[in-house]
């Protein structure tokens, strides 16, 4: 097997874009010193997903044996049971029982990859096959993605399907060049040559591809030319079908739907939120002859109201049932069930086996005997499992070491040796290598900022987050090096005083306050607070927030909706501390969000989180994220050279830019850390009979999330 030929020769047809991207990266690197960026992803550090399977036919349920298919390393999800792969992809081992094949997405080694595993459940260890990666009873082969398998471009990978020698999947490696548009597109890679073809038209984003049983057709969820409009619950997608070979003959077959799955060449199951507000599965029947269009396709509802049913998986060998994820009334957990499309009856699969775990995105084996899904593996004695304090991620700027922290609102000490962060409730400080962890404040604190002159002094705001202008929140300072920890309240009145950022000379602190009924910026004395001196920096009937002081003291960057007050849209602005020189740095389209700016140590660039690249996957396919569009970006202070650093379907935010280059390796927790502490989509646990369910909850919560 010539793995070098197949997997290291990875050709992208858009070579001009690749060259421009390389040149832009080199230009940015020339201007950078070696530094580090740390950011937070909501709940991601607690996922520990593995892919499992259960038989589709068993009784009683409690006697079923759940099979863990993936290896317990990192996060593994969105699997696919292929038909027996071509020998050129993964030849069978001689004199062994045919293995169970699985294609899936994994986030190991700091990037998204798609792996193919052949699991020999009963093979003794001495007869293991040799491959690119080798584990007991398993042949494991990276297909696309990862540090060494692509053309150097960082991207998210999703929803893979293996069809002969071709891999069909979502990737975000191509920049659309248009703010607030998704980079998600469907690609086909020939695994023998590495030749990759884009199947999605340029200017369009496609999600959740599914390949028909013959391999001839691919169905996707797509917003089409209208694009993404800021949805965070159900995307405004329709179902499209095109030829898998080259993306031609693309046609819309059903309006208002997502997550397609083929039962045969003319039947597609998909989900949508119905008019009665229940998520339900629908079936589209395509005409066997004649022109296919929305008007010629027959669509009907399959699952009944009274529960949420979504992310369907069709059964090819046995068309009498489908697999779905469900949320039922009174349940806090997402489970996998089978639905008999003939008798209209549900059959539980996962709840009897693991009732207190969320189970995601089912898929069915070609013989219809197994249903796969992913869930958090939880506590384990597996030596390969690592609980990470800081997870290193690959990024397109080599002079920046990028980390995801298991916490929120991180900030670096002036010398870069320590990190403060919050883990609501409580504020913590640790050495950058994960050692020396201390809880220095017990209250509900956000965010964190170190004094640049007084060693060990950390600023934060104490009180409810995501609150109104008149909520009691105050800025406090804490000397984390004191033997007896205490705090000093710097603001008075408590009217949502938050997001402190000290000046580089240690004399002043800029913060956000709602004391006039609108959240504007103020500057106060760093030691004595308001009583030592206070003046107003911005004024207006809008929200200015999340300020950050430049290293040279000349500028303050902040987020604001002043261009469209109350809309929920935030752009990044800069202003001099004396109130002059106001200018906009970047805006994400006309209605987008740019938040949590933080200057680079040299003051020439700013890191921030934004919906600049829209969403990368259907939000319902993940656990809860308030803002599943958040990605980390950097930009020069003059508004040029914007670069996307992270690619995923999570909520990335609150970045901090440190002065030193941290070694790009994972940093483990010194103690065991709880896993699986995440929640399912909040909007799934609200009954459709509750009026709040359909009164624009996503828009309201998104506005609050941006302004804190």
XYZ file of C-alpha atoms in Angstrom:
708
model
C 0.000 0.000 0.000
C 1.595 3.230 -1.143
C 0.367 5.560 1.554
C 2.858 8.255 0.556
C 1.363 8.429 -2.900
C -2.214 8.450 -1.681
C -2.115 10.636 1.390
C 0.844 12.967 1.132
C 0.233 13.987 -2.460
C -2.900 16.018 -1.803
C -3.795 18.168 -4.806
C -6.211 21.073 -4.727
C -7.422 22.418 -8.033
C -7.549 25.963 -6.714
C -3.762 26.362 -6.705
C -3.900 30.120 -7.203
C -5.843 30.558 -3.951
C -3.338 28.347 -2.176
C -0.427 30.469 -3.441
C -2.117 33.704 -2.349
C -2.842 32.198 1.064
C 0.794 31.171 1.467
C 2.004 34.635 0.532
C -0.412 36.274 2.964
C 0.789 33.941 5.715
C 4.419 34.762 5.014
C 3.687 38.484 5.020
C 1.959 38.236 8.390
C 4.766 36.095 9.821
C 7.382 38.701 8.843
C 5.618 41.251 11.028
C 5.176 38.982 14.021
C 7.315 38.001 16.941
C 6.707 34.610 18.462
C 3.689 34.856 20.726
C 0.752 32.787 21.980
C -3.024 33.094 21.822
C -5.340 31.319 24.250
C -9.111 31.229 23.787
C -12.172 29.448 25.139
C -14.634 27.114 23.413
C -17.939 26.584 25.140
C -17.985 23.069 26.694
C -15.626 21.657 24.039
C -12.967 20.590 26.567
C -15.546 18.287 28.186
C -16.663 16.416 25.088
C -14.463 13.271 25.071
C -16.577 11.853 22.241
C -16.179 8.330 20.978
C -18.245 6.442 18.433
C -20.302 3.503 19.660
C -22.713 1.019 18.120
C -25.626 -1.123 19.222
C -27.554 -3.803 17.333
C -30.785 -2.684 15.722
C -32.537 -5.879 16.818
C -32.372 -6.938 20.453
C -34.683 -7.640 23.351
C -34.694 -6.889 26.189
C -32.747 -3.628 25.689
C -30.777 -3.863 28.933
C -29.045 -7.032 27.688
C -27.475 -5.306 24.703
C -23.714 -4.842 24.668
C -22.593 -1.431 23.511
C -19.510 -1.545 21.304
C -17.041 1.320 21.455
C -15.525 1.509 17.982
C -13.107 4.442 18.178
C -9.984 4.391 20.305
C -10.616 6.866 23.116
C -8.170 9.462 21.812
C -9.303 13.074 21.556
C -12.771 13.785 20.123
C -14.268 11.388 17.543
C -17.654 12.009 15.956
C -19.979 11.936 12.917
C -19.250 8.413 11.768
C -20.216 6.496 8.663
C -20.322 2.723 8.095
C -19.077 2.259 4.513
C -19.579 -0.786 2.408
C -16.397 -2.860 2.306
C -13.720 -0.374 1.173
C -11.826 -0.938 -2.042
C -8.644 -3.028 -1.530
C -6.676 -0.028 -2.769
C -7.968 1.923 0.222
C -7.666 -0.655 2.979
C -6.988 -4.291 1.955
C -8.273 -7.021 4.202
C -5.926 -8.978 6.410
C -5.496 -12.627 5.374
C -7.161 -15.378 7.385
C -9.159 -13.010 9.544
C -12.818 -12.361 10.087
C -13.863 -9.318 8.033
C -13.491 -6.239 10.183
C -15.979 -3.551 11.066
C -15.128 -0.478 8.977
C -15.759 3.037 10.206
C -15.104 6.446 8.640
C -15.274 9.351 11.077
C -14.062 12.819 12.014
C -11.415 13.195 14.696
C -9.819 16.272 16.277
C -6.617 14.643 17.528
C -3.235 16.328 17.142
C -4.669 19.819 17.021
C -6.631 19.661 13.792
C -9.599 18.045 12.070
C -8.932 14.815 10.189
C -11.017 12.057 8.672
C -9.921 8.549 9.629
C -10.800 5.097 8.384
C -10.647 2.353 11.019
C -10.910 -1.377 10.476
C -11.717 -2.959 13.831
C -10.940 -6.654 14.275
C -12.981 -7.289 17.368
C -11.758 -10.838 18.019
C -8.252 -10.743 16.538
C -5.382 -11.659 18.883
C -2.780 -8.953 19.177
C 0.055 -10.830 17.328
C -2.042 -10.979 14.128
C -2.669 -7.268 13.925
C -2.218 -5.631 10.558
C 0.418 -3.009 10.047
C -0.713 0.428 8.853
C -0.015 4.137 9.144
C -1.295 3.930 12.705
C -1.590 0.725 14.672
C -3.532 -0.041 17.837
C -4.699 -3.364 19.338
C -7.251 -5.079 17.117
C -7.377 -2.104 14.782
C -6.003 -0.764 11.522
C -6.290 3.005 11.518
C -5.690 5.108 8.441
C -5.863 8.913 8.156
C -7.596 9.864 4.906
C -7.673 13.667 4.715
C -6.868 16.559 7.003
C -4.298 16.781 9.755
C -0.858 18.302 9.811
C 0.749 16.137 7.144
C -2.162 15.116 4.934
C -3.221 18.387 3.311
C -1.737 21.375 1.568
C -1.035 23.305 4.772
C -4.408 25.000 5.029
C -6.248 24.654 8.337
C -9.877 23.577 8.043
C -12.807 21.840 9.652
C -13.844 18.470 8.273
C -17.333 17.020 8.664
C -19.890 14.368 7.660
C -17.692 11.988 5.616
C -18.885 9.209 3.312
C -16.650 6.677 1.563
C -17.749 5.627 -1.919
C -15.293 3.224 -3.530
C -11.996 5.101 -3.807
C -13.638 8.500 -3.198
C -14.205 10.333 0.051
C -17.078 12.849 0.148
C -16.998 15.355 3.002
C -17.355 18.954 4.165
C -14.285 21.159 4.445
C -13.784 24.848 5.298
C -10.359 25.293 3.710
C -11.415 27.806 1.032
C -11.959 31.426 2.035
C -15.099 32.881 0.475
C -13.623 36.372 0.583
C -17.005 37.741 1.682
C -17.716 38.688 5.318
C -20.337 36.673 7.187
C -20.518 33.858 4.660
C -19.829 30.232 5.458
C -16.713 28.517 4.156
C -18.383 25.085 4.389
C -18.409 23.266 1.069
C -18.549 19.655 -0.093
C -15.481 18.063 -1.669
C -14.574 14.744 -3.236
C -11.078 13.343 -2.785
C -9.777 10.405 -4.805
C -7.818 8.538 -2.168
C -5.457 6.828 -4.593
C -4.192 10.047 -6.192
C -5.169 12.718 -3.671
C -6.972 14.683 -6.380
C -9.685 16.798 -4.761
C -12.649 18.364 -6.521
C -15.025 20.953 -5.093
C -18.631 19.843 -5.615
C -20.306 22.920 -4.110
C -20.614 25.944 -6.430
C -18.526 28.945 -5.432
C -20.558 31.507 -3.534
C -22.664 28.755 -1.955
C -22.298 26.888 1.354
C -23.355 23.248 1.750
C -23.801 21.271 4.970
C -24.457 17.659 6.021
C -23.809 15.752 2.753
C -25.208 12.259 2.245
C -24.410 9.990 -0.700
C -27.075 7.798 -2.333
C -26.697 3.992 -2.122
C -25.379 3.802 -5.698
C -22.917 6.630 -5.072
C -24.272 8.536 -8.055
C -25.965 11.350 -6.151
C -25.205 13.510 -3.145
C -27.819 15.367 -1.102
C -26.948 18.394 1.031
C -28.559 21.014 3.228
C -27.860 24.425 1.731
C -28.898 28.047 2.180
C -28.363 28.482 -1.538
C -27.700 31.949 -2.881
C -29.550 33.639 -0.014
C -26.765 32.638 2.388
C -26.705 32.564 6.175
C -28.804 35.127 8.000
C -27.570 34.694 11.549
C -29.627 31.669 12.595
C -28.317 29.814 15.649
C -30.997 27.135 16.039
C -32.457 25.945 12.750
C -30.586 27.045 9.635
C -32.660 28.324 6.726
C -31.549 25.474 4.492
C -33.212 23.533 1.709
C -32.351 20.085 0.385
C -30.358 19.981 -2.860
C -29.158 17.019 -4.902
C -26.258 16.887 -7.375
C -24.047 14.326 -9.103
C -21.348 12.999 -6.817
C -18.885 12.756 -9.684
C -18.611 16.464 -10.430
C -21.397 18.416 -8.681
C -23.383 18.856 -11.883
C -27.170 18.675 -12.336
C -27.680 20.427 -9.009
C -31.362 20.825 -8.155
C -33.448 21.772 -5.131
C -35.708 18.869 -4.167
C -37.259 20.056 -0.894
C -37.674 23.405 0.790
C -37.020 23.940 4.498
C -34.940 21.002 5.622
C -31.573 19.719 6.783
C -29.505 16.581 7.471
C -30.554 14.450 4.461
C -30.219 10.657 4.404
C -30.949 8.346 1.471
C -33.062 5.197 1.825
C -32.797 4.423 -1.902
C -32.145 6.318 -5.118
C -35.488 8.106 -4.937
C -36.165 8.483 -1.199
C -34.541 11.020 1.108
C -35.289 11.529 4.780
C -34.506 14.903 6.356
C -35.462 16.995 9.388
C -37.107 20.360 9.886
C -38.775 22.280 12.680
C -42.460 21.991 11.858
C -45.121 24.666 12.031
C -46.186 23.241 15.398
C -42.560 23.812 16.585
C -41.686 20.145 16.995
C -38.516 19.029 15.227
C -39.665 16.172 12.987
C -38.404 13.892 10.238
C -39.828 14.219 6.735
C -39.566 12.057 3.636
C -39.017 13.340 0.097
C -39.900 10.970 -2.762
C -38.171 11.902 -6.008
C -39.793 10.997 -9.351
C -38.137 8.055 -11.084
C -38.710 9.587 -14.498
C -38.954 13.129 -15.706
C -37.575 16.397 -14.397
C -36.823 16.600 -10.684
C -37.818 19.819 -8.914
C -39.470 20.951 -5.712
C -42.829 20.777 -7.484
C -42.329 17.195 -8.685
C -41.050 15.842 -5.346
C -43.621 14.483 -2.901
C -42.813 15.444 0.705
C -44.600 14.256 3.829
C -44.065 14.260 7.578
C -42.892 10.958 9.055
C -42.463 11.344 12.819
C -45.407 12.590 14.887
C -45.618 15.671 17.102
C -45.154 15.289 20.831
C -41.366 14.847 20.781
C -38.376 16.213 18.906
C -36.956 13.820 16.277
C -34.002 14.914 14.148
C -30.723 13.967 12.399
C -32.319 10.951 10.673
C -30.389 7.968 9.330
C -32.106 5.817 6.725
C -31.771 2.056 6.608
C -30.805 0.813 3.166
C -31.108 -2.963 3.634
C -34.269 -2.755 5.728
C -36.443 0.146 4.658
C -39.026 -0.449 7.377
C -37.199 1.741 9.909
C -35.002 4.786 10.331
C -32.795 5.890 13.223
C -33.264 9.306 14.779
C -32.040 11.355 17.703
C -34.864 12.368 20.024
C -35.639 14.673 22.917
C -38.747 13.729 24.835
C -40.836 15.697 27.275
C -39.332 15.551 30.752
C -35.976 14.269 29.485
C -32.711 16.136 29.876
C -30.882 13.856 27.452
C -30.704 13.302 23.720
C -31.128 9.610 22.819
C -31.112 7.417 19.735
C -34.296 5.602 18.791
C -35.490 3.542 15.850
C -38.732 4.575 14.196
C -40.783 1.983 12.320
C -42.131 3.827 9.277
C -44.761 1.135 8.739
C -46.242 0.849 12.228
C -45.262 4.407 13.250
C -43.761 3.126 16.501
C -40.552 4.114 18.260
C -38.071 1.673 19.750
C -35.531 2.878 22.294
C -31.878 2.126 21.595
C -29.541 4.050 23.886
C -31.607 5.056 26.922
C -31.768 1.544 28.424
C -27.987 1.194 28.037
C -26.713 4.645 29.056
C -29.662 6.741 30.222
C -27.658 9.710 31.542
C -25.657 10.597 28.451
C -26.332 12.552 25.272
C -26.165 10.539 22.044
C -25.626 12.269 18.718
C -26.131 11.805 14.973
C -27.036 8.150 14.311
C -25.912 6.210 11.251
C -26.802 2.679 10.147
C -24.587 -0.099 8.800
C -25.076 -1.247 5.178
C -26.691 -4.494 6.376
C -28.953 -2.514 8.756
C -27.825 -4.631 11.716
C -26.038 -1.863 13.632
C -26.763 1.718 14.532
C -23.796 3.932 15.302
C -23.649 7.255 17.143
C -21.237 9.268 19.265
C -21.397 10.115 22.937
C -19.034 11.207 25.695
C -17.033 8.236 26.956
C -16.836 9.659 30.492
C -14.481 8.442 33.181
C -12.126 5.726 32.023
C -8.958 3.910 32.966
C -7.787 4.205 29.379
C -4.195 5.458 29.481
C -4.648 7.196 26.125
C -7.242 9.554 27.568
C -5.892 12.971 28.455
C -7.710 15.713 30.329
C -6.308 18.896 28.848
C -5.901 22.247 30.533
C -4.551 23.737 27.299
C -5.136 22.023 23.955
C -2.711 23.042 21.234
C -4.248 23.681 17.815
C -2.660 24.065 14.417
C -3.180 27.478 12.894
C -2.091 29.241 9.688
C 0.335 31.644 11.421
C 3.374 29.618 12.559
C 4.751 32.387 14.769
C 1.654 32.159 16.956
C 1.123 29.213 19.276
C -2.630 28.650 19.571
C -4.379 26.995 22.527
C -7.914 26.204 23.674
C -8.241 26.551 27.450
C -10.548 24.521 29.656
C -12.143 27.666 31.089
C -13.251 31.126 29.962
C -11.915 34.683 29.761
C -8.184 33.835 29.946
C -5.513 36.513 30.282
C -1.725 36.404 30.458
C 0.419 37.894 33.178
C 2.742 40.613 31.794
C 5.662 38.180 31.550
C 3.483 35.431 30.043
C 4.304 32.884 32.744
C 0.833 32.741 34.310
C -2.742 32.590 33.086
C -5.833 33.822 34.896
C -9.223 32.515 33.801
C -12.748 31.979 35.068
C -14.742 28.792 35.414
C -18.108 30.085 36.511
C -18.295 30.555 39.353
C -14.765 31.397 40.425
C -11.539 32.939 39.189
C -8.394 30.817 38.912
C -4.701 31.381 38.318
C -2.232 28.780 37.030
C 1.245 28.691 35.591
C 1.317 28.506 31.809
C 2.430 24.872 32.058
C -0.693 23.987 34.052
C 1.011 23.755 37.421
C 0.313 25.861 40.489
C -3.438 26.006 40.010
C -5.210 28.194 42.598
C -8.749 29.428 43.043
C -8.355 33.103 43.985
C -11.978 34.245 43.989
C -15.197 32.308 44.643
C -17.775 34.681 43.180
C -19.230 34.905 39.677
C -16.400 36.758 37.924
C -15.734 37.817 34.303
C -13.423 38.571 32.556
C -9.753 38.726 33.730
C -6.966 41.290 33.124
C -3.524 41.611 34.719
C -2.055 44.912 35.915
C 1.007 45.694 33.813
C 3.032 47.220 36.682
C 1.819 45.850 40.017
C 2.854 42.204 40.176
C 0.054 39.750 40.840
C -2.851 42.207 40.540
C -5.757 40.892 38.485
C -8.863 42.866 37.561
C -12.273 41.324 37.006
C -15.963 42.152 37.301
C -18.119 40.519 39.958
C -21.803 39.830 39.430
C -24.229 38.261 36.960
C -23.038 37.939 33.384
C -25.300 38.684 30.392
C -27.289 41.169 32.471
C -29.094 44.467 31.931
C -27.621 47.931 32.382
C -28.870 48.329 35.960
C -27.806 44.914 37.276
C -25.406 45.068 40.205
C -21.971 44.265 38.756
C -18.740 45.872 39.983
C -15.094 45.966 38.925
C -12.734 44.574 41.553
C -8.991 43.974 41.853
C -7.335 40.969 43.497
C -3.680 40.493 44.385
C -3.336 36.814 43.631
C 0.085 36.677 45.331
C -1.221 37.704 48.752
C -1.099 35.006 51.392
C -4.573 36.017 52.527
C -6.634 36.636 49.441
C -9.013 39.572 49.400
C -10.529 41.863 46.816
C -10.913 45.619 46.443
C -14.057 47.074 44.887
C -13.128 49.831 42.438
C -16.535 50.936 41.137
C -19.528 52.276 43.011
C -23.226 52.033 42.345
C -22.997 48.564 40.828
C -24.782 49.418 37.577
C -23.190 46.772 35.366
C -19.586 47.916 35.637
C -17.605 45.280 33.783
C -14.815 44.357 31.350
C -11.887 46.188 32.963
C -8.645 46.648 31.039
C -5.642 48.442 32.632
C -3.407 50.943 30.884
C 0.187 49.812 30.240
C 1.548 52.339 32.763
C -0.658 50.828 35.487
C -2.372 54.132 36.315
C -5.819 53.719 34.753
C -8.498 51.144 34.008
C -11.018 51.407 31.183
C -14.313 49.609 31.796
C -17.909 49.389 30.629
C -20.776 50.795 32.730
C -24.548 50.995 32.342
C -24.973 53.804 34.876
C -26.740 56.149 32.426
C -29.065 53.484 31.045
C -26.684 52.707 28.197
C -23.447 50.736 28.324
C -20.619 53.165 27.566
C -16.903 53.306 28.362
C -15.333 55.024 31.382
C -11.772 55.356 32.684
C -10.939 55.320 36.403
C -7.913 55.255 38.702
C -6.344 51.781 38.713
C -5.490 51.732 42.436
C -8.305 53.632 44.142
C -11.028 53.172 41.548
C -13.727 55.770 40.990
C -12.900 57.716 44.151
C -9.371 58.281 42.831
C -10.570 59.670 39.491
C -13.188 58.930 36.863
C -14.036 60.292 33.435
C -16.350 59.226 30.653
C -14.777 58.056 27.403
C -17.810 57.378 25.163
C -21.398 58.558 25.257
C -24.462 57.582 23.300
C -27.661 55.491 23.192
C -25.815 52.321 22.239
C -23.562 49.666 23.779
C -19.764 50.092 23.941
C -18.128 47.147 25.688
C -15.237 44.658 25.890
C -12.500 47.298 25.814
C -8.791 46.472 25.592
C -5.914 48.935 26.050
C -3.060 48.845 23.524
C 0.479 48.046 24.779
C 1.751 51.532 23.894
C -1.182 53.200 25.648
C -2.292 55.159 22.590
C -5.442 53.232 21.690
C -8.391 51.428 23.228
C -10.142 48.812 21.104
C -13.741 47.893 21.896
C -16.912 46.323 20.525
C -19.960 48.444 19.831
C -23.363 48.403 18.190
C -23.255 52.191 17.667
C -23.649 51.699 13.914
C -27.084 50.100 14.552
C -28.008 50.433 18.250
C -29.981 47.562 19.726
C -29.705 45.395 16.614
C -27.414 42.793 18.147
C -24.772 43.616 15.534
C -21.338 44.539 16.931
C -18.294 45.923 15.132
C -14.791 46.654 16.423
C -13.723 50.268 16.971
C -10.628 52.046 18.244
C -10.394 55.327 20.134
C -7.655 57.314 21.875
C -7.882 57.433 25.688
C -8.640 61.156 25.427
C -11.745 60.440 23.341
C -10.366 61.470 19.941
C -9.603 59.470 16.799
C -12.629 57.181 16.832
C -12.588 54.790 13.881
C -14.046 51.454 12.876
C -11.560 48.613 12.460
C -13.745 45.779 11.161
C -17.383 44.864 10.763
C -18.762 41.457 9.854
C -21.160 42.296 7.067
C -24.061 44.616 7.804
C -25.505 42.579 10.695
C -22.583 40.576 12.023
C -20.689 40.433 15.291
C -17.112 41.232 16.229
C -16.358 40.838 19.935
C -13.672 40.476 22.611
C -10.778 42.347 20.926
C -7.296 41.939 22.392
C -4.121 43.627 21.142
C -1.020 41.689 20.157
C 2.026 42.317 22.381
C 3.556 44.583 19.716
C 0.269 46.489 19.318
C 0.168 45.976 15.543
C -2.617 43.398 15.416
C -5.791 42.460 17.283
C -7.282 39.042 17.970
C -11.064 38.787 18.257
C -14.014 36.448 17.905
C -16.572 36.896 15.151
C -19.210 35.409 12.880
C -17.073 36.627 9.955
C -17.035 33.046 8.605
C -20.683 32.343 9.557
C -21.535 28.777 10.640
C -19.777 25.589 9.573
C -22.380 22.933 10.456
C -25.997 22.522 11.449
C -26.183 23.638 15.109
C -28.576 20.840 16.078
C -25.882 18.269 15.300
C -23.862 19.523 18.307
C -24.433 20.094 21.989
C -25.498 23.548 23.149
C -23.634 26.610 21.892
C -25.202 30.030 22.305
C -23.276 31.319 19.311
C -22.148 28.384 17.127
C -20.626 30.804 14.641
C -17.832 32.142 16.902
C -14.355 31.725 15.394
C -11.029 33.316 16.353
C -9.552 35.823 13.884
C -6.638 38.253 13.813
C -6.448 41.574 11.976
C -3.996 44.460 11.704
C -4.992 47.604 13.558
C -5.503 49.444 10.262
C -8.237 46.921 9.358
C -6.214 44.965 6.806
C -4.966 41.391 6.710
C -7.824 39.603 8.461
C -6.990 35.938 9.101
C -9.163 33.127 10.416
C -7.355 30.993 13.021
C -9.965 28.445 14.134
C -12.223 26.182 12.114
C -14.997 24.295 13.904
C -18.724 24.302 14.642
C -18.343 25.441 18.261
C -18.525 28.772 20.050
C -14.957 30.096 20.258
C -14.450 33.320 22.161
C -12.669 35.495 24.758
C -9.168 35.282 23.230
C -6.024 36.568 24.974
C -2.688 37.332 23.284
C 0.394 36.595 25.379
C 3.953 37.957 25.065
C 5.805 34.628 24.913
C 5.774 31.637 22.590
C 4.422 28.607 24.415
C 5.635 25.277 23.104
C 2.935 23.936 20.771
C 2.106 20.847 22.812
C -0.949 19.863 24.829
C -0.828 20.646 28.535
C -2.635 18.172 30.758
C -4.469 18.902 33.943
C -2.356 17.981 36.975
C -5.498 16.457 38.498
C -8.417 14.473 37.111
C -10.952 16.794 35.565
C -14.662 15.981 35.127
C -15.747 15.218 31.583
C -19.154 15.165 29.886
C -20.310 18.282 31.767
C -22.108 19.884 28.827
C -25.771 20.339 28.007
C -27.899 19.604 24.995
C -29.284 22.455 22.887
C -31.280 24.592 25.303
C -33.954 25.261 22.730
C -34.726 21.526 22.521
C -35.794 21.203 26.137
C -38.485 23.902 25.839
C -41.927 22.566 25.000
C -43.417 23.919 21.789
C -46.529 24.666 23.853
C -44.513 27.275 25.756
C -44.935 30.673 24.035
C -41.276 31.581 24.621
C -40.287 28.726 22.342
C -41.284 30.633 19.215
C -40.863 34.264 20.236
C -37.404 34.844 18.809
C -35.425 33.348 21.665
C -32.324 32.913 19.540
C -32.259 36.570 18.517
C -32.812 37.848 22.049
C -30.216 35.581 23.609
C -27.720 36.424 20.887
C -28.010 40.135 21.605
C -27.394 39.555 25.294
C -24.462 37.271 24.593
C -22.679 39.913 22.576
C -22.958 42.747 25.060
C -22.664 40.950 28.410
